[in-house]
Tab-separated table of C-alpha atoms in Angstrom:
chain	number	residue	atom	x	y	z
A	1	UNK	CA	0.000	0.000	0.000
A	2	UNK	CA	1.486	3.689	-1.076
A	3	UNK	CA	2.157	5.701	2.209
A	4	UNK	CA	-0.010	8.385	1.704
A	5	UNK	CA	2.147	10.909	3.533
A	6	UNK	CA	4.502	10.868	0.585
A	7	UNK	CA	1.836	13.085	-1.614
A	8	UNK	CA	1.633	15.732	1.309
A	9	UNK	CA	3.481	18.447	2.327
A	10	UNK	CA	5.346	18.875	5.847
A	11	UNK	CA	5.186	21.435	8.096
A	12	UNK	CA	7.583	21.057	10.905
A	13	UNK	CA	6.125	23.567	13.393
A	14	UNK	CA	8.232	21.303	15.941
A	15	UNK	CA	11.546	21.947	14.018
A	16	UNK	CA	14.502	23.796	15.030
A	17	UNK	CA	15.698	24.422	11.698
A	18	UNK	CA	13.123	23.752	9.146
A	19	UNK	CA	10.367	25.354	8.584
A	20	UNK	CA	8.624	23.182	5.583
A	21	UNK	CA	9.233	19.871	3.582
A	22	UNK	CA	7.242	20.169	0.121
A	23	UNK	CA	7.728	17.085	-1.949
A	24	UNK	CA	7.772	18.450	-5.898
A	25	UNK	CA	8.680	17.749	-9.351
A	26	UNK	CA	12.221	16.500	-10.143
A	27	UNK	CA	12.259	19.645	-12.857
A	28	UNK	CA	13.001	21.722	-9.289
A	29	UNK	CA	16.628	20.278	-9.337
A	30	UNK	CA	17.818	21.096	-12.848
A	31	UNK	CA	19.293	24.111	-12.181
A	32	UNK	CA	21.248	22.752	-8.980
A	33	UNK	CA	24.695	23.830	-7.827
A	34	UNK	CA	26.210	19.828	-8.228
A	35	UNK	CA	25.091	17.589	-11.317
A	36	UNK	CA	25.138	15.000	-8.442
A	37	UNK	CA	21.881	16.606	-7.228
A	38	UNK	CA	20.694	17.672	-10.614
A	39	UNK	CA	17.203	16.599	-12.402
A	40	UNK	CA	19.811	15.561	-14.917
A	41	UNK	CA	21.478	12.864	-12.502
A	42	UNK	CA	17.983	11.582	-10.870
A	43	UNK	CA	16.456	10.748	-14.033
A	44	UNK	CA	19.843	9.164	-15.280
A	45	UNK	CA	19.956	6.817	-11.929
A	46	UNK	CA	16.200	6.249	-12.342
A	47	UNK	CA	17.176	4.427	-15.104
A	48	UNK	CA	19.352	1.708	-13.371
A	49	UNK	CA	17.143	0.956	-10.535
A	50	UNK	CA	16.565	4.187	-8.274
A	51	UNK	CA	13.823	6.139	-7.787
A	52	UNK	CA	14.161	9.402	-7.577
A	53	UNK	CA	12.761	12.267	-5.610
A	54	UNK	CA	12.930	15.718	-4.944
A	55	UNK	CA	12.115	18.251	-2.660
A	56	UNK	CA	11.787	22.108	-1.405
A	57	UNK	CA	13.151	22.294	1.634
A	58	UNK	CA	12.701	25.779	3.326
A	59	UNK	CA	15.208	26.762	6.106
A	60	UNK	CA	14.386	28.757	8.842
A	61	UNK	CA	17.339	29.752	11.263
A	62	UNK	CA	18.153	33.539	13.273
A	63	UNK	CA	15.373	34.990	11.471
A	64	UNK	CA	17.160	34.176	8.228
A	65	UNK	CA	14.954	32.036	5.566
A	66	UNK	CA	15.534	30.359	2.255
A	67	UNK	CA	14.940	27.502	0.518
A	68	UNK	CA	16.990	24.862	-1.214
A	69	UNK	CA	16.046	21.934	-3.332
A	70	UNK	CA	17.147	18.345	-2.584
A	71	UNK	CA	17.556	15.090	-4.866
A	72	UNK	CA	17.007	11.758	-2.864
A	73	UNK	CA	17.512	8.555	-4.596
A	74	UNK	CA	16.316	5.789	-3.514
A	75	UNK	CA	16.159	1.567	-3.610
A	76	UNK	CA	15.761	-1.133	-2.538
A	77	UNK	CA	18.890	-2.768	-0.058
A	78	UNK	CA	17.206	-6.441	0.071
A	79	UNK	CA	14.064	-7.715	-0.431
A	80	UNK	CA	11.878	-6.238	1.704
A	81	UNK	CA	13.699	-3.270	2.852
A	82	UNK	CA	14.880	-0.348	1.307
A	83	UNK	CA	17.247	3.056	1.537
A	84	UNK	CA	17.802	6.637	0.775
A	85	UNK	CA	20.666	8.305	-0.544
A	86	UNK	CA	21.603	12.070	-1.241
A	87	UNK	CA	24.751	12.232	-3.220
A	88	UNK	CA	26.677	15.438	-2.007
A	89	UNK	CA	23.708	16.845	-0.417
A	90	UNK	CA	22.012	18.639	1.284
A	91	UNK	CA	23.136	22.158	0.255
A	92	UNK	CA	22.849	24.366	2.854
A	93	UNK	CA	22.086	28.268	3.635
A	94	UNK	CA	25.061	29.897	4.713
A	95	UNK	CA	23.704	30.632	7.701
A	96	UNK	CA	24.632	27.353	9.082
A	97	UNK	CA	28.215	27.078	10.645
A	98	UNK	CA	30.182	24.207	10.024
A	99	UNK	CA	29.716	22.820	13.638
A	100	UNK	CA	25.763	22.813	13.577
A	101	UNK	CA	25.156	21.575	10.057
A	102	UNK	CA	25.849	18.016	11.329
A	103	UNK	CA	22.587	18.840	13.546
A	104	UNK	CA	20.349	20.493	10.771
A	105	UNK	CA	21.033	17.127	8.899
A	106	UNK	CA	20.215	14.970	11.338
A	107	UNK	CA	16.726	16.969	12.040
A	108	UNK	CA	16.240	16.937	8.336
A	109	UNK	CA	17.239	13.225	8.322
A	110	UNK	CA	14.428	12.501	10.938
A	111	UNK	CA	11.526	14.756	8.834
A	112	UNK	CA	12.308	13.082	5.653
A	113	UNK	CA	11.257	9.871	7.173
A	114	UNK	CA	7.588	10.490	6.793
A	115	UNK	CA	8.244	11.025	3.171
A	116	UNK	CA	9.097	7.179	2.425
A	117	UNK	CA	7.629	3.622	2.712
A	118	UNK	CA	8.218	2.261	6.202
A	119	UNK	CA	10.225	-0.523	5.418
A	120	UNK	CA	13.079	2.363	4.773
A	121	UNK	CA	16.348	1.451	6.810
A	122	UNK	CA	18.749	4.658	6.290
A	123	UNK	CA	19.190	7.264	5.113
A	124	UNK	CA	22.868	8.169	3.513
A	125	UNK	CA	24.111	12.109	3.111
A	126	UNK	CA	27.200	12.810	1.216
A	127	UNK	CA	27.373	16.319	2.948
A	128	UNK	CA	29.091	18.950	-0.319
A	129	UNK	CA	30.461	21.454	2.363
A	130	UNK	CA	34.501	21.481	2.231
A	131	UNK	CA	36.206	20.642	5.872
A	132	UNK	CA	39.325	20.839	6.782
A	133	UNK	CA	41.458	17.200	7.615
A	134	UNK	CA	40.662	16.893	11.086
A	135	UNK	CA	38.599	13.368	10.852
A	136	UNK	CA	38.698	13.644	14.706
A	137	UNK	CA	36.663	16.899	15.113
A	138	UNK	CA	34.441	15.729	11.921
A	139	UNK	CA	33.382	12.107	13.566
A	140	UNK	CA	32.484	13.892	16.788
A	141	UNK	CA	30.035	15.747	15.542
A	142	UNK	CA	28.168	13.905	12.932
A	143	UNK	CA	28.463	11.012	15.576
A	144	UNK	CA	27.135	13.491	18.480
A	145	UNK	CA	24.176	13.975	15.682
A	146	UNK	CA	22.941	10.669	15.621
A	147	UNK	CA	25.068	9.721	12.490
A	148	UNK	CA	27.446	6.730	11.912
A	149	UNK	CA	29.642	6.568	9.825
A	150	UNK	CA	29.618	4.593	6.618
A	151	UNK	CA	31.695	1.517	5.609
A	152	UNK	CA	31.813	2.512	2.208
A	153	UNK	CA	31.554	5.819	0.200
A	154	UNK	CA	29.919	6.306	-3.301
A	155	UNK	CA	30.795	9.467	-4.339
A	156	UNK	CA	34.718	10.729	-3.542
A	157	UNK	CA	34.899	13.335	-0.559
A	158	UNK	CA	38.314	14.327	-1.169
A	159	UNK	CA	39.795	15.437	-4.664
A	160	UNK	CA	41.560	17.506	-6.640
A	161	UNK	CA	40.060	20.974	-8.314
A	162	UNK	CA	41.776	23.511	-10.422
A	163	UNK	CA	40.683	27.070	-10.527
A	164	UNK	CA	40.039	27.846	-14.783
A	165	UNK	CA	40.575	31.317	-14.105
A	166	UNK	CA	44.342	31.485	-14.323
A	167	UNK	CA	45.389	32.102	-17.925
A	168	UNK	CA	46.818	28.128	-19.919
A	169	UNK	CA	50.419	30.072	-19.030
A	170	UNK	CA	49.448	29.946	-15.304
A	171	UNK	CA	47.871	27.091	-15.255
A	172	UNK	CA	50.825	25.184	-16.457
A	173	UNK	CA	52.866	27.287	-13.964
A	174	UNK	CA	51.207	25.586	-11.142
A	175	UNK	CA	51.587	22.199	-12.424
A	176	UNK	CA	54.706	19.987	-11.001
A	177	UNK	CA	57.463	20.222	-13.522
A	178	UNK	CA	57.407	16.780	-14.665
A	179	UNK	CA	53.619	17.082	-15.660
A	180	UNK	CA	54.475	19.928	-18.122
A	181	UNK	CA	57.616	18.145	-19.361
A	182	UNK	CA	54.842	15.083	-20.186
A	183	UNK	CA	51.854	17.866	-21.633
A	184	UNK	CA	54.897	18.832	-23.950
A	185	UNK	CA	56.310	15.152	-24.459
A	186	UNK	CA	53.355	13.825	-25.781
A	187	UNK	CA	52.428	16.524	-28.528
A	188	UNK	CA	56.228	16.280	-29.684
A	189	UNK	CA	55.442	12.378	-30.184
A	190	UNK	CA	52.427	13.255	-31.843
A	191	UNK	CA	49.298	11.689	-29.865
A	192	UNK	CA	46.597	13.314	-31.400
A	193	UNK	CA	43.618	14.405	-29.072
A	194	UNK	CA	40.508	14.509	-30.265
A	195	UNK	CA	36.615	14.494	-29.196
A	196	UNK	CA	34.711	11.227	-29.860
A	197	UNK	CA	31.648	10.327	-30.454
A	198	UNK	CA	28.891	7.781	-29.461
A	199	UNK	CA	31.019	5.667	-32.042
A	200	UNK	CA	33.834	5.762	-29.669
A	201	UNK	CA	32.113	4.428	-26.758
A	202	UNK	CA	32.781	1.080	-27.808
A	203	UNK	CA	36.591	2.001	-27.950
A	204	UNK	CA	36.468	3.832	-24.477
A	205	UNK	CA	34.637	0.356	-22.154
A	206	UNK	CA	37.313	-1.440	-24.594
A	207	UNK	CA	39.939	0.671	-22.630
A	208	UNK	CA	38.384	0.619	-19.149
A	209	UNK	CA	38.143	-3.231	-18.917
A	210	UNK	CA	42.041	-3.232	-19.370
A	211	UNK	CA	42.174	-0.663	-16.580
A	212	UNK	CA	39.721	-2.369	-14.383
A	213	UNK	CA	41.774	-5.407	-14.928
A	214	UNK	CA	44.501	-3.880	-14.475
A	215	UNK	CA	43.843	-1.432	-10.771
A	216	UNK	CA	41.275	-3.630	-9.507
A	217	UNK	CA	38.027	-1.566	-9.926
A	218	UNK	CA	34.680	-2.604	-10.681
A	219	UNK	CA	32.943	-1.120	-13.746
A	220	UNK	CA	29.556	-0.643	-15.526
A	221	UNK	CA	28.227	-2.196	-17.895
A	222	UNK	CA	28.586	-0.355	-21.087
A	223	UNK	CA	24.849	0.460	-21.447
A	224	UNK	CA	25.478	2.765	-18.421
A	225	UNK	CA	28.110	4.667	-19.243
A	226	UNK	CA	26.215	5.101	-23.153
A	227	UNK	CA	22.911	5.693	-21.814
A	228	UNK	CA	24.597	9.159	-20.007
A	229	UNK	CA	26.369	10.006	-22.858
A	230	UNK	CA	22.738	10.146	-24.584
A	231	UNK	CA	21.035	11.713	-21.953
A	232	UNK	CA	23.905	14.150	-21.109
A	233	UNK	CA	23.586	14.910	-25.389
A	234	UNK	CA	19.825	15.504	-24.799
A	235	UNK	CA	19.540	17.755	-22.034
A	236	UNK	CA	19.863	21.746	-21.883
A	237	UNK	CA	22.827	23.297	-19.186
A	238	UNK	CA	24.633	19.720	-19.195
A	239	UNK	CA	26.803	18.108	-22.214
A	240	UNK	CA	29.619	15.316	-22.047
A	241	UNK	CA	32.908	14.607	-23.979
A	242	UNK	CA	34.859	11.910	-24.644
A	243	UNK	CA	38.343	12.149	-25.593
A	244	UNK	CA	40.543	10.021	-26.802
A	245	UNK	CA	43.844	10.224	-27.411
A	246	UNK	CA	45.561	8.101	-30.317
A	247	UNK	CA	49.039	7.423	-31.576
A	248	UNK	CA	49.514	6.275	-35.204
A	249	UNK	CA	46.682	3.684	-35.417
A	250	UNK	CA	46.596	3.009	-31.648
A	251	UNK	CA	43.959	4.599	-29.272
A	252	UNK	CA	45.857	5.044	-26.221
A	253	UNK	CA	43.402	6.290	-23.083
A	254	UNK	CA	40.388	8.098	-23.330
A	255	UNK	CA	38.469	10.209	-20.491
A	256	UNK	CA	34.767	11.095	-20.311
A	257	UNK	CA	34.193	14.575	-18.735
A	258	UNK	CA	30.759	16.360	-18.046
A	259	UNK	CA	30.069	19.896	-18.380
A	260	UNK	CA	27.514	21.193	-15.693
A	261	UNK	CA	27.122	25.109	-15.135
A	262	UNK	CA	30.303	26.268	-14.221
A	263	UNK	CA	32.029	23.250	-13.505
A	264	UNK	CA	33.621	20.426	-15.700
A	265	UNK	CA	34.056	17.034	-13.968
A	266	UNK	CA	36.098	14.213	-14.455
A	267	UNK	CA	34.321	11.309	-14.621
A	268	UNK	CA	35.804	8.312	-15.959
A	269	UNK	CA	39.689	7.485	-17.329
A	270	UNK	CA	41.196	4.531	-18.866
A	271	UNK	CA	44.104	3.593	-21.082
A	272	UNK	CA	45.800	1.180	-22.467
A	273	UNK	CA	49.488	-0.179	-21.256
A	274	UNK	CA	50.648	-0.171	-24.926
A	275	UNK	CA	53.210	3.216	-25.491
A	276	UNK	CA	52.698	4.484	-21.716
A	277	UNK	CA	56.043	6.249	-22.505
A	278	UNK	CA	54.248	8.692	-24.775
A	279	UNK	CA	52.147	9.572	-21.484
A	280	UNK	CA	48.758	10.062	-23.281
A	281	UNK	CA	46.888	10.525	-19.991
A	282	UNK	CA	48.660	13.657	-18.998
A	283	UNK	CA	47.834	15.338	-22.473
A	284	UNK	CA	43.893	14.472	-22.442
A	285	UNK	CA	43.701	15.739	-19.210
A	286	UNK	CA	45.318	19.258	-20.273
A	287	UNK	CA	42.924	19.195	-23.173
A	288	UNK	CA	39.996	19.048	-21.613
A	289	UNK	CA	40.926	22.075	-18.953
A	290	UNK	CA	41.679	24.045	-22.011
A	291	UNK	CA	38.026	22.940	-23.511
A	292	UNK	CA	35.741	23.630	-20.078
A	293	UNK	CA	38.136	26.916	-19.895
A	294	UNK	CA	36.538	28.125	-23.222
A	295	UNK	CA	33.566	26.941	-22.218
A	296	UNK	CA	33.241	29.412	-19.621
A	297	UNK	CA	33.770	26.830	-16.548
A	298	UNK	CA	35.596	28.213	-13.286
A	299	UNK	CA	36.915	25.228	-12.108
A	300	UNK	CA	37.881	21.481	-13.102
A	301	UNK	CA	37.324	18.668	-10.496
A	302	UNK	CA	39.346	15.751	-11.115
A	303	UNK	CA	36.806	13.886	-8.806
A	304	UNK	CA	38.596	11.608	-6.701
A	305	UNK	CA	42.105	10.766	-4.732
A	306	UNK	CA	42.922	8.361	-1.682
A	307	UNK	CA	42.730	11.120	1.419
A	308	UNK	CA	46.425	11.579	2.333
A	309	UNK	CA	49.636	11.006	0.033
A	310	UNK	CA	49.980	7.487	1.646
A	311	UNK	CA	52.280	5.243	-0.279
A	312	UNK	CA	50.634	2.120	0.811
A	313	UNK	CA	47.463	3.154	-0.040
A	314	UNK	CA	46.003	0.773	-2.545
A	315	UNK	CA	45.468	4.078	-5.312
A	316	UNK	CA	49.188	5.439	-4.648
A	317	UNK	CA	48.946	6.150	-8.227
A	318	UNK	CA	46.023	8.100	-8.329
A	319	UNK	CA	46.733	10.384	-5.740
A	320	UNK	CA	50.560	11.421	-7.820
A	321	UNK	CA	48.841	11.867	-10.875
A	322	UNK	CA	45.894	14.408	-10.299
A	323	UNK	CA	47.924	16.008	-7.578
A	324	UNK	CA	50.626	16.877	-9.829
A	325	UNK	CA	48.206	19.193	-12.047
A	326	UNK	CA	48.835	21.413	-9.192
A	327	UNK	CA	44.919	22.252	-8.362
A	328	UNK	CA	43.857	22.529	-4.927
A	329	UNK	CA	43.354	19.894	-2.733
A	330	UNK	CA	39.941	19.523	-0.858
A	331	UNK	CA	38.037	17.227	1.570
A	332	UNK	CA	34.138	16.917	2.073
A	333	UNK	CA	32.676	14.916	4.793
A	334	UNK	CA	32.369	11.363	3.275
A	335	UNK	CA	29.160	9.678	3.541
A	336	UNK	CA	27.101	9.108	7.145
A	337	UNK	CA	24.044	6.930	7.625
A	338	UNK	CA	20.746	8.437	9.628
A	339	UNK	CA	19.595	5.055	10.794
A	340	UNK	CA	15.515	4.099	10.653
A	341	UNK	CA	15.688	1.169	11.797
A	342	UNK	CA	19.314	0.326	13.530
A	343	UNK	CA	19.063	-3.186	13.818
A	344	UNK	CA	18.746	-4.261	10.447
A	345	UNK	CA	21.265	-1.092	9.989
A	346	UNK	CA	23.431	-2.540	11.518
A	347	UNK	CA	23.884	-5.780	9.579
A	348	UNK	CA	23.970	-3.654	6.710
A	349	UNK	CA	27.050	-1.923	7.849
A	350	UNK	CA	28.857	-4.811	9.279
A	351	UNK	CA	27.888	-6.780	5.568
A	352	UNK	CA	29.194	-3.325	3.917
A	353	UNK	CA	32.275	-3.522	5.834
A	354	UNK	CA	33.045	-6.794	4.980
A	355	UNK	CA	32.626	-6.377	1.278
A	356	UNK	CA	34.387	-3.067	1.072
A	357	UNK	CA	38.025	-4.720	3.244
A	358	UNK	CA	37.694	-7.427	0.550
A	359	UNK	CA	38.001	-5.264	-2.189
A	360	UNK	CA	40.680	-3.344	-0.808
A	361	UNK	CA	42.546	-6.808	-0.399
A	362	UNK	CA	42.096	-7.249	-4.195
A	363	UNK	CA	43.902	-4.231	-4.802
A	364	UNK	CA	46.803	-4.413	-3.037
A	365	UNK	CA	47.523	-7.581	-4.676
A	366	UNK	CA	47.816	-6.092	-7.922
């Protein structure tokens, strides 16, 4: 039976920080500030299993109000129960300090539970606010909220962005030496960069398989990463590239990168280990910062590094290679569950733990 207090609005005269929950149409969230939390993105994962939702949320703090939209996605876990996830949300006023928006999640955590089917077990934020490191300070007070942390992530808190409005001579400037010596390497050998089409997609997954192979990742199957590249081609204020860069007859790497408002993302990588000396990667990369630059972006996220500069860490690699690009390096909260239901919460996490030190296993064995 549908819980009929999905179709109704809130009001929250008992809240601290929110004044109203108004369930609405997705079309609310296409002009948000992430594509994570776009109408874009929720009708993308509806596609693959979610459902999505969305919602006015209006804040009401010191006398201060506003409203913000929010994109929930949500599933089922297991048969019979189910879960909610916000990918880098919610977006706050800026009202809210850093050391109470822990609290105005949790209370907005607790109101959204009216809004779903009763067999709902979580809830999972990926807060978007930057934090310093300091995981000490940051676990205190999402734990002091009624959070717990998650086993696993699904989108990366910490990563790499470079600021687009330094001129291509500046931009350089800031890289490490050896990452301009490899930009200027790889045009001198001539790999050719150029931007794909749908065509290419099949040359791309071709590519990634190798690299999942090869780094121990999991990866989509290639419906997924086609069906964005439609949708993304489809949809006004979002488009998609993929580049690939080719030596002679041989496609070395190719990246896909998305363009959303005034931000270009990194999504996906993956090359080949044929002619790594040529150092293909470093010279898409370049590319596209030069492309979302003319596009009018501000900034380039290249979405995604291990936390620290740990050798040991299973994604060394990863960390080296964006790092040396010479953007700034920044840290979000990671993911925290809102438990509904802890006991069957719990198994989840302890199952999610488990699967997550597994894969981590598989990786360092590579």
């Amino acid at each position: 039976m549908k819980n009929k207090k999905t179709t109704q609005n809130l009001n929250t005269s008992d809240s601290f920080y929110i004044k109203k929950i108004t369930k609405a149409d997705l079309e609310i969230c296409k002009e948000a500030s992430s594509f994570l939390q776009s109408a874009m993105w929720g009708e993308f994962k509806s596609l693959f299993g979610w459902n999505a939702k969305a919602f006015l949320i209006e804040w009401s703090y010191n006398e201060i109000q506003e409203r913000t939209n929010l994109l929930i996605l949500y599933r089922r876990l297991v048969p019979g129960f189910s879960f909610a996830y916000v990918p880098w949300g919610p977006q706050l006023p800026s009202c809210f300090t850093d050391n109470i928006k822990p609290n105005v999640t949790a209370e907005l955590a607790d109101k959204l539970k009216s809004f779903f089917a009763h067999n709902t077990v979580f809830i999972r934020f990926e807060p978007p606010w930057f934090i310093a490191q300091n995981d000490e300070f940051k676990n205190s007070i999402f734990a002091d909220a009624g959070f717990k942390k998650s086993a696993a992530t699904v989108q990366p808190p910490d990563t790499v962005i470079i600021d687009l409005s330094a001129s291509c001579e500046e931009l350089l400037a800031k890289m490490k030496p050896k990452w301009r010596y490899n930009i200027s390497l790889a045009g001198k050998k001539s790999v050719q960069v150029n931007i794909g089409t749908e065509n290419d997609l099949e040359i791309f997954y071709s590519l990634l398989k190798e690299t999942a192979v090869r780094d121990g990742i999991a990866v989509h199957n290639i419906n997924y990463y086609r069906t964005l590249y439609d949708l993304c081609k489809k949809k006004e204020g979002v488009s998609i590239s993929l580049y690939t860069a080719k030596h002679e007859d041989d496609v070395l790497a190719a990246i896909i990168v998305l363009f959303y408002g005034k931000e270009a993302t990194y999504l996906y990588g993956a090359s080949s280990k044929n002619k790594r000396n040529l150092m293909a990667p470093y010279a898409l990369q370049w590319r596209a910062m030069q492309d979302a630059k003319e596009a009018g972006c501000l900034y380039y996220d290249l979405f995604g590094i291990p936390p620290n500069e740990d050798p040991n860490h299973p994604m060394a690699g990863l960390y080296r290679f964006k790092t040396g690009f010479g953007g700034q390096i920044i840290h979000r909260p990671g993911s925290w569950d809102y438990a509904y239901k802890p006991f069957f919460y719990a198994l989840f996490n302890i199952a999610e733990a488990f699967r997550k030190k597994l894969m981590n296993l598989k990786k360092k064995r590579r």
